[in-house]
Amino acid sequence: MDKPQEECGILGLWSEGPVDVAGLLHLGLLALQHRGQEAAGMAVTDGKAFLVEKDLGLVNQVFTEERLGKLRLPEARLGIAHTRYSTTGSNLRINAQPLTARTAHGVLAIAHNGNFTNAKLLRDRLLLEGATFQSTSDTEVMLLLLARMGHLPLPEAAAQAMRLLQGGYSILLMNRKTLLALRDPHGVRPLVLGKAPWGYAFASEPPALLLMGAEYVRDVRPGEVVWVEEGRLQSLQALPPEPAPCAFEWIYFARPDSVLDGTEAYEARVRMGMELFREAPAEADLVVPVPDSGIGAAVGYAKASGLPLEFGLYKNPYAGRTFIQPTQELRDLKTRLKLSPRGR
Amino acid sequence: MDKPQEECGILGLWSEGPVDVAGLLHLGLLALQHRGQEAAGMAVTDGKAFLVEKDLGLVNQVFTEERLGKLRLPEARLGIAHTRYSTTGSNLRINAQPLTARTAHGVLAIAHNGNFTNAKLLRDRLLLEGATFQSTSDTEVMLLLLARMGHLPLPEAAAQAMRLLQGGYSILLMNRKTLLALRDPHGVRPLVLGKAPWGYAFASEPPALLLMGAEYVRDVRPGEVVWVEEGRLQSLQALPPEPAPCAFEWIYFARPDSVLDGTEAYEARVRMGMELFREAPAEADLVVPVPDSGIGAAVGYAKASGLPLEFGLYKNPYAGRTFIQPTQELRDLKTRLKLSPRGR
Amino acid sequence: MDKPQEECGILGLWSEGPVDVAGLLHLGLLALQHRGQEAAGMAVTDGKAFLVEKDLGLVNQVFTEERLGKLRLPEARLGIAHTRYSTTGSNLRINAQPLTARTAHGVLAIAHNGNFTNAKLLRDRLLLEGATFQSTSDTEVMLLLLARMGHLPLPEAAAQAMRLLQGGYSILLMNRKTLLALRDPHGVRPLVLGKAPWGYAFASEPPALLLMGAEYVRDVRPGEVVWVEEGRLQSLQALPPEPAPCAFEWIYFARPDSVLDGTEAYEARVRMGMELFREAPAEADLVVPVPDSGIGAAVGYAKASGLPLEFGLYKNPYAGRTFIQPTQELRDLKTRLKLSPRGR
Amino acid sequence: MDKPQEECGILGLWSEGPVDVAGLLHLGLLALQHRGQEAAGMAVTDGKAFLVEKDLGLVNQVFTEERLGKLRLPEARLGIAHTRYSTTGSNLRINAQPLTARTAHGVLAIAHNGNFTNAKLLRDRLLLEGATFQSTSDTEVMLLLLARMGHLPLPEAAAQAMRLLQGGYSILLMNRKTLLALRDPHGVRPLVLGKAPWGYAFASEPPALLLMGAEYVRDVRPGEVVWVEEGRLQSLQALPPEPAPCAFEWIYFARPDSVLDGTEAYEARVRMGMELFREAPAEADLVVPVPDSGIGAAVGYAKASGLPLEFGLYKNPYAGRTFIQPTQELRDLKTRLKLSPRGR
């Protein structure tokens, strides 16, 4: 099975009238790039054509102007997008999302952040019943479950699938007419709803809403299905909420300026730094942050301790995607590449 | 739905021991290139890994040495390949074959020459039952039918599927262990069986067998399922044979040196040329063939009429894949590109 | 030094008014594809911009519609093009032509079929005088010689360079205003002049003229410089003609329908086949041509001998660009790929 | 003429014995990526082969493992590399460096940071003398001047060329045996020398030396030529030093941890922030840095003023290479992409 997708980014939009769906999703993806650098993709529809483009690479490597052009349907009103986190060994083009399938609900596309803990069991059962899978991704299990429930309206089918699936997940789904947002009953992964002049948007983090020109309205509730169809925003509670969000969203995954479930990540980090000083006061001359996610904690520690904050480590913003020959000589050098101390 | 695939080429092999499956399939594909220039693909397995590579382009454009290298499993023993004919409007990467799906029979790959006339009906029924499709190709219907029959051995399931499907088709199928060859009850499209020192091979036309180092054994019979598993070649007659092969195979599609159902295409063309003279004798000084497929008929016409055979038309072997700006000036010139008369 | 370029194809055109120079050169290149399958290139100017595109590959691989689009200057009136023959070991992108340089004559582009036997000597002398070379191609020596003669009009400089260079060559040269055609004093390689409604064209073989909409006027004379500038066709005899053309042009290199220095290649082949029978009559039942270049000779041999002509060898039109793993098994198979006998 | 190259990065190395030249240059380039994101290139030699790879893109886009592999000569001992700054309109592959030419000094490669103010004049004079240029880059003028001085040893020729050229520049030059470093008499652009266990290295900034495993020795002096040949480091003062370095190196161009001509960029920024408070004290509650280059100044301003330092702006590290459709709607959104304020 494919590795868990702890830290992917997802977003989607539904518009009353024609809008540059691909262009807006592209902007939103750029605001979620920190949640996944391995692959990016999007699905766009105008109610008739249903186009998907996805590939390995950063958002701007995948979505060249030429490739965005292919997705620019003049009457486009609906789309979802995904940026995928790199987990060792799963760096395959086939795992890029959105995944799609033609089903009794029409063409479905899905973008998924999180994982299903009982995917293998469900998958084996579906195979025995005659299902065909295209990938080893646990995301595809959701698509197959929905296809089995062609007799139900799509939001009902999604709620039913949520009752079968276990794990922590935020999901966006679409067919040619409807956009759906799903969040597991523990609210492990974030998902927020926004309102724009042209319609509605969903995203893993609020800054992606802003870039698409939408204002934050609220977080999708744990266990909730929210959907937009023919201009109406509707909601049903598929499962009772039992909030248990993942702390790493505030510590590390989310952007510092993201407000998730009511708390800004930067502010949370400052408070954690202050708390760290109270729990572990150090005899020191300076507080030096490890950039970038450690800056908030260092500011908090400096504030609580009264020690001066100084910058002493340079983080190379281009070091992320290096690859190095497996010789000892070069491996030793590599440690100096990403983070280097001042002072030579 | 995708356009009919009248003239694709398919081939496959099963080997007792490790052999360069990708290399052999590549050679065989080159011998079938005339049956399809739009796309090429192959699937290879060693019983564990199951690799597929396919893309738009000629065989040697798709299968660069680098791409063949990706398919070269050291213990490979089984594979199928496909070359796709270009029909207007369907020039899409998603339609390249082999198609694959993970099913209760394990991973299945299929390569298909022909079409199913009742594909739409079966497809709609499968959707209602909860199936998911990846493409609009009628070939995928066969995969879905097989997935539904996971309780049957694969050859039995294939025979059962043949009883549900209508149309003219030759098909090669594989999972990690078994290679299957299917031919519709009318024998509309060709399919031959060969024996090599290392095992068995199937191909649309005999010259592909020879290039893989296999000797022609016999044509697969109309309505027959032939399969190789654990070294044993087996056969079952899924449907009673009602031979009605497509005459265009001998007139135009097949290589002149291919012997199909007992008759060589070149010889058939010569006889058709002789017959043409008897039906329509012309007052003429010369017989000038239109190359390449008209050469046999011209030789026959010259033989029957006693007129001298002369070459008067030059066929540009590189003209096949041209594309021209839609201006009148260039369009007029284009007619001179493919076939030009001697004599200036 | 780069290998001799015995069999490249060159062409060029000069137009009174704006014309689709890139589109016409593309058509002409397709008619010269048999003279070189390794690389293709063209240079186009409108008197201001001077654009060059070239790469490894067949004409239609290099000149995709997108790439032709880059060369489509609305006011283009002048261009040259080249298709390069594959010689072992020299398959480098840097050797694709036209070559260009910015000189005292403005930007110069050159397309060359043939070779200079004293290139190394001239190259060494130029280096001592402070010249800079970009490639190891002997063609570049001609460019450097022209750059040294900035005080002379370009046709005079070309004639002067011809007096320094030895070997067999046909050359097309252009700057932003003038198109020049040069042929060595022995006329080793072919070069013909044509007239079109829009202006003048040159090409290695007449069929390329026809495809560009030009009519054959005459062969460029051995030792002659012909040029077009401001609509006037002019000529000077740089060196006295001593005709000694290469017989392989009629035997093998040229298209059968090309008339070179007054003799059609197909007709020459038929006469050589007749002569072969007179020199070496065989006791035989049939004459079987080896396609494609052997067809004319076989027709001649059959005519002179009275033996029937039969086709017994299939030439795979797609076999040209194969590459095979260096194993004995596959090498043995390769011999069957290109040319296969009928009869299995 | 090509745009000035104010902010490129250059580096080079000479090794006593075989070393992974391409791998080391790749590491060094990553440390100079901030000086240019448009193109990257390198030249490597083992004394016989002389290989160049360059292209548009970030260092890790150009230097994939496959492309580095092409440069990995087992006996490589010498190489230079370049990363190019993006200036509007000059985003052409032909302008990627190193530039090369075959000259009386053998093959020469050059990597250049800066510009020559009298390039046009020198270029016109060289054309009259019979020179051929490949590009419109002023860097090529240096190559041509060196080619003219084949009678002088390369360091002498370089010193002579420096006396003819005007402007601010740092340059690395190599042929098959010698590595040279040149800095203009004003020292406008930085260039430092390092010593490694395997030999010598040069780079625009010290952190690139460290990544290659070299220790900083000293800055190349304004007006100096330093070269390494057969293991000996030598120097000559081509022109008297008149130091006038560019202040933007410390304000903006250089990495904060770079020490140039004795002063660390971060420390300079802190002192400028302190000075800013003295010149322009503000009535404020907070000091909020504009990341990244403004952090040092904000730390200095906070220190001098006693105001608390707070982080209030999020800089999207992936926003750098965006491209946006020219619609008003999307342009308005773009302003929010790169830098977004906290608070909401």
mmCIF file of C-alpha atoms in Angstrom, chain B residues 20 24 26-27 30-31 33-34 37 60-61 63-65 68 72 206 210-213 216 255-257 259 264 266-267 295 299 303 309-311 314 316 318 321-325 329-330 333 336-337 340 342-344, chain C residues 19-20 24 26-27 30-31 33-34 37 60-61 63-65 68 72 206 210-213 216 255-257 259 264 266-267 295 299 303 309-311 314 316 318 321-325 330 333 336-337 340 342-344:
data_model
loop_
_atom_site.group_PDB
_atom_site.id
_atom_site.type_symbol
_atom_site.label_atom_id
_atom_site.label_comp_id
_atom_site.label_asym_id
_atom_site.label_seq_id
_atom_site.Cartn_x
_atom_site.Cartn_y
_atom_site.Cartn_z
ATOM 1 C CA ASP B 20 15.064 -10.467 -22.356
ATOM 2 C CA LEU B 24 12.126 -9.559 -27.726
ATOM 3 C CA HIS B 26 10.584 -4.616 -28.963
ATOM 4 C CA LEU B 27 11.796 -6.602 -31.971
ATOM 5 C CA LEU B 30 9.030 -3.389 -35.027
ATOM 6 C CA ALA B 31 7.694 -6.164 -37.257
ATOM 7 C CA GLN B 33 4.749 -1.263 -36.808
ATOM 8 C CA HIS B 34 2.777 -1.154 -40.105
ATOM 9 C CA GLN B 37 1.869 4.201 -35.799
ATOM 10 C CA ASN B 60 11.343 3.382 -31.579
ATOM 11 C CA GLN B 61 10.179 6.784 -30.346
ATOM 12 C CA PHE B 63 10.939 2.490 -26.668
ATOM 13 C CA THR B 64 14.201 4.333 -26.365
ATOM 14 C CA GLU B 65 17.040 2.330 -24.888
ATOM 15 C CA LEU B 68 13.452 -0.452 -22.448
ATOM 16 C CA ARG B 72 14.396 -5.175 -18.230
ATOM 17 C CA PRO B 206 3.934 -14.410 -38.445
ATOM 18 C CA LEU B 210 10.290 -14.884 -36.518
ATOM 19 C CA LEU B 211 11.868 -11.720 -35.180
ATOM 20 C CA MET B 212 11.384 -12.994 -31.653
ATOM 21 C CA GLY B 213 13.121 -16.213 -32.632
ATOM 22 C CA TYR B 216 5.065 -20.367 -36.661
ATOM 23 C CA ARG B 255 2.607 -7.220 -44.545
ATOM 24 C CA PRO B 256 3.012 -8.782 -48.031
ATOM 25 C CA ASP B 257 5.112 -11.584 -46.522
ATOM 26 C CA VAL B 259 0.743 -15.854 -44.243
ATOM 27 C CA GLU B 264 0.248 -15.217 -48.091
ATOM 28 C CA TYR B 266 1.614 -10.943 -51.460
ATOM 29 C CA GLU B 267 0.428 -14.036 -53.308
ATOM 30 C CA ILE B 295 2.912 -3.693 -56.117
ATOM 31 C CA VAL B 299 2.772 -7.692 -60.797
ATOM 32 C CA LYS B 303 1.679 -11.216 -65.642
ATOM 33 C CA LEU B 309 5.894 -3.537 -65.518
ATOM 34 C CA GLU B 310 7.534 -0.141 -65.041
ATOM 35 C CA PHE B 311 8.080 2.000 -61.957
ATOM 36 C CA TYR B 314 8.181 7.624 -56.157
ATOM 37 C CA ASN B 316 8.466 9.256 -50.063
ATOM 38 C CA TYR B 318 9.267 9.873 -44.751
ATOM 39 C CA ARG B 321 3.770 11.932 -40.463
ATOM 40 C CA THR B 322 3.675 15.362 -42.011
ATOM 41 C CA PHE B 323 1.566 18.253 -40.766
ATOM 42 C CA ILE B 324 0.959 21.323 -42.841
ATOM 43 C CA GLN B 325 -0.279 24.824 -42.212
ATOM 44 C CA GLU B 329 -0.562 27.454 -51.075
ATOM 45 C CA LEU B 330 0.878 24.774 -48.831
ATOM 46 C CA LEU B 333 2.144 21.513 -52.411
ATOM 47 C CA ARG B 336 3.207 16.426 -54.274
ATOM 48 C CA LEU B 337 4.849 15.268 -51.096
ATOM 49 C CA SER B 340 5.479 11.929 -57.053
ATOM 50 C CA ARG B 342 8.849 10.479 -62.514
ATOM 51 C CA GLY B 343 9.638 12.683 -65.464
ATOM 52 C CA ARG B 344 9.413 16.080 -63.779
ATOM 53 C CA VAL C 19 6.248 34.099 -47.926
ATOM 54 C CA ASP C 20 6.040 31.205 -45.454
ATOM 55 C CA LEU C 24 8.374 25.914 -47.695
ATOM 56 C CA HIS C 26 9.978 22.201 -44.235
ATOM 57 C CA LEU C 27 8.339 20.753 -47.348
ATOM 58 C CA LEU C 30 10.881 16.275 -46.426
ATOM 59 C CA ALA C 31 11.823 15.693 -50.069
ATOM 60 C CA GLN C 33 15.011 13.315 -45.942
ATOM 61 C CA HIS C 34 16.602 10.314 -47.702
ATOM 62 C CA GLN C 37 18.238 11.159 -41.041
ATOM 63 C CA ASN C 60 9.286 15.926 -38.655
ATOM 64 C CA GLN C 61 10.744 15.143 -35.244
ATOM 65 C CA PHE C 63 10.203 20.538 -36.958
ATOM 66 C CA THR C 64 7.095 20.087 -34.902
ATOM 67 C CA GLU C 65 4.370 22.599 -35.582
ATOM 68 C CA LEU C 68 8.079 25.836 -37.088
ATOM 69 C CA ARG C 72 7.406 31.949 -38.903
ATOM 70 C CA PRO C 206 15.029 18.649 -58.107
ATOM 71 C CA LEU C 210 8.917 21.004 -56.903
ATOM 72 C CA LEU C 211 7.650 20.656 -53.356
ATOM 73 C CA MET C 212 8.499 24.292 -52.724
ATOM 74 C CA GLY C 213 6.493 25.245 -55.810
ATOM 75 C CA TYR C 216 13.841 23.312 -62.195
ATOM 76 C CA ARG C 255 15.980 9.637 -55.177
ATOM 77 C CA PRO C 256 15.091 7.512 -58.241
ATOM 78 C CA ASP C 257 13.038 10.402 -59.677
ATOM 79 C CA VAL C 259 17.427 14.223 -62.615
ATOM 80 C CA GLU C 264 17.497 10.570 -64.070
ATOM 81 C CA TYR C 266 15.952 5.595 -61.958
ATOM 82 C CA GLU C 267 16.772 5.520 -65.685
ATOM 83 C CA ILE C 295 14.540 -1.976 -57.951
ATOM 84 C CA VAL C 299 13.923 -3.964 -63.751
ATOM 85 C CA LYS C 303 14.281 -6.402 -69.338
ATOM 86 C CA LEU C 309 10.562 -9.920 -62.201
ATOM 87 C CA GLU C 310 9.202 -11.135 -58.874
ATOM 88 C CA PHE C 311 9.132 -9.538 -55.439
ATOM 89 C CA TYR C 314 10.041 -7.423 -47.659
ATOM 90 C CA ASN C 316 10.504 -3.025 -43.149
ATOM 91 C CA TYR C 318 10.300 1.257 -39.860
ATOM 92 C CA ARG C 321 16.337 3.602 -36.598
ATOM 93 C CA THR C 322 16.547 0.523 -34.435
ATOM 94 C CA PHE C 323 19.001 0.031 -31.594
ATOM 95 C CA ILE C 324 19.670 -3.330 -30.123
ATOM 96 C CA GLN C 325 21.230 -4.638 -26.936
ATOM 97 C CA LEU C 330 19.413 -10.178 -30.179
ATOM 98 C CA LEU C 333 17.549 -11.535 -34.613
ATOM 99 C CA ARG C 336 15.869 -10.519 -39.777
ATOM 100 C CA LEU C 337 14.438 -7.144 -38.952
ATOM 101 C CA SER C 340 12.922 -10.540 -44.731
ATOM 102 C CA ARG C 342 8.898 -14.311 -48.328
ATOM 103 C CA GLY C 343 7.961 -17.928 -47.819
ATOM 104 C CA ARG C 344 8.629 -18.237 -44.099
#
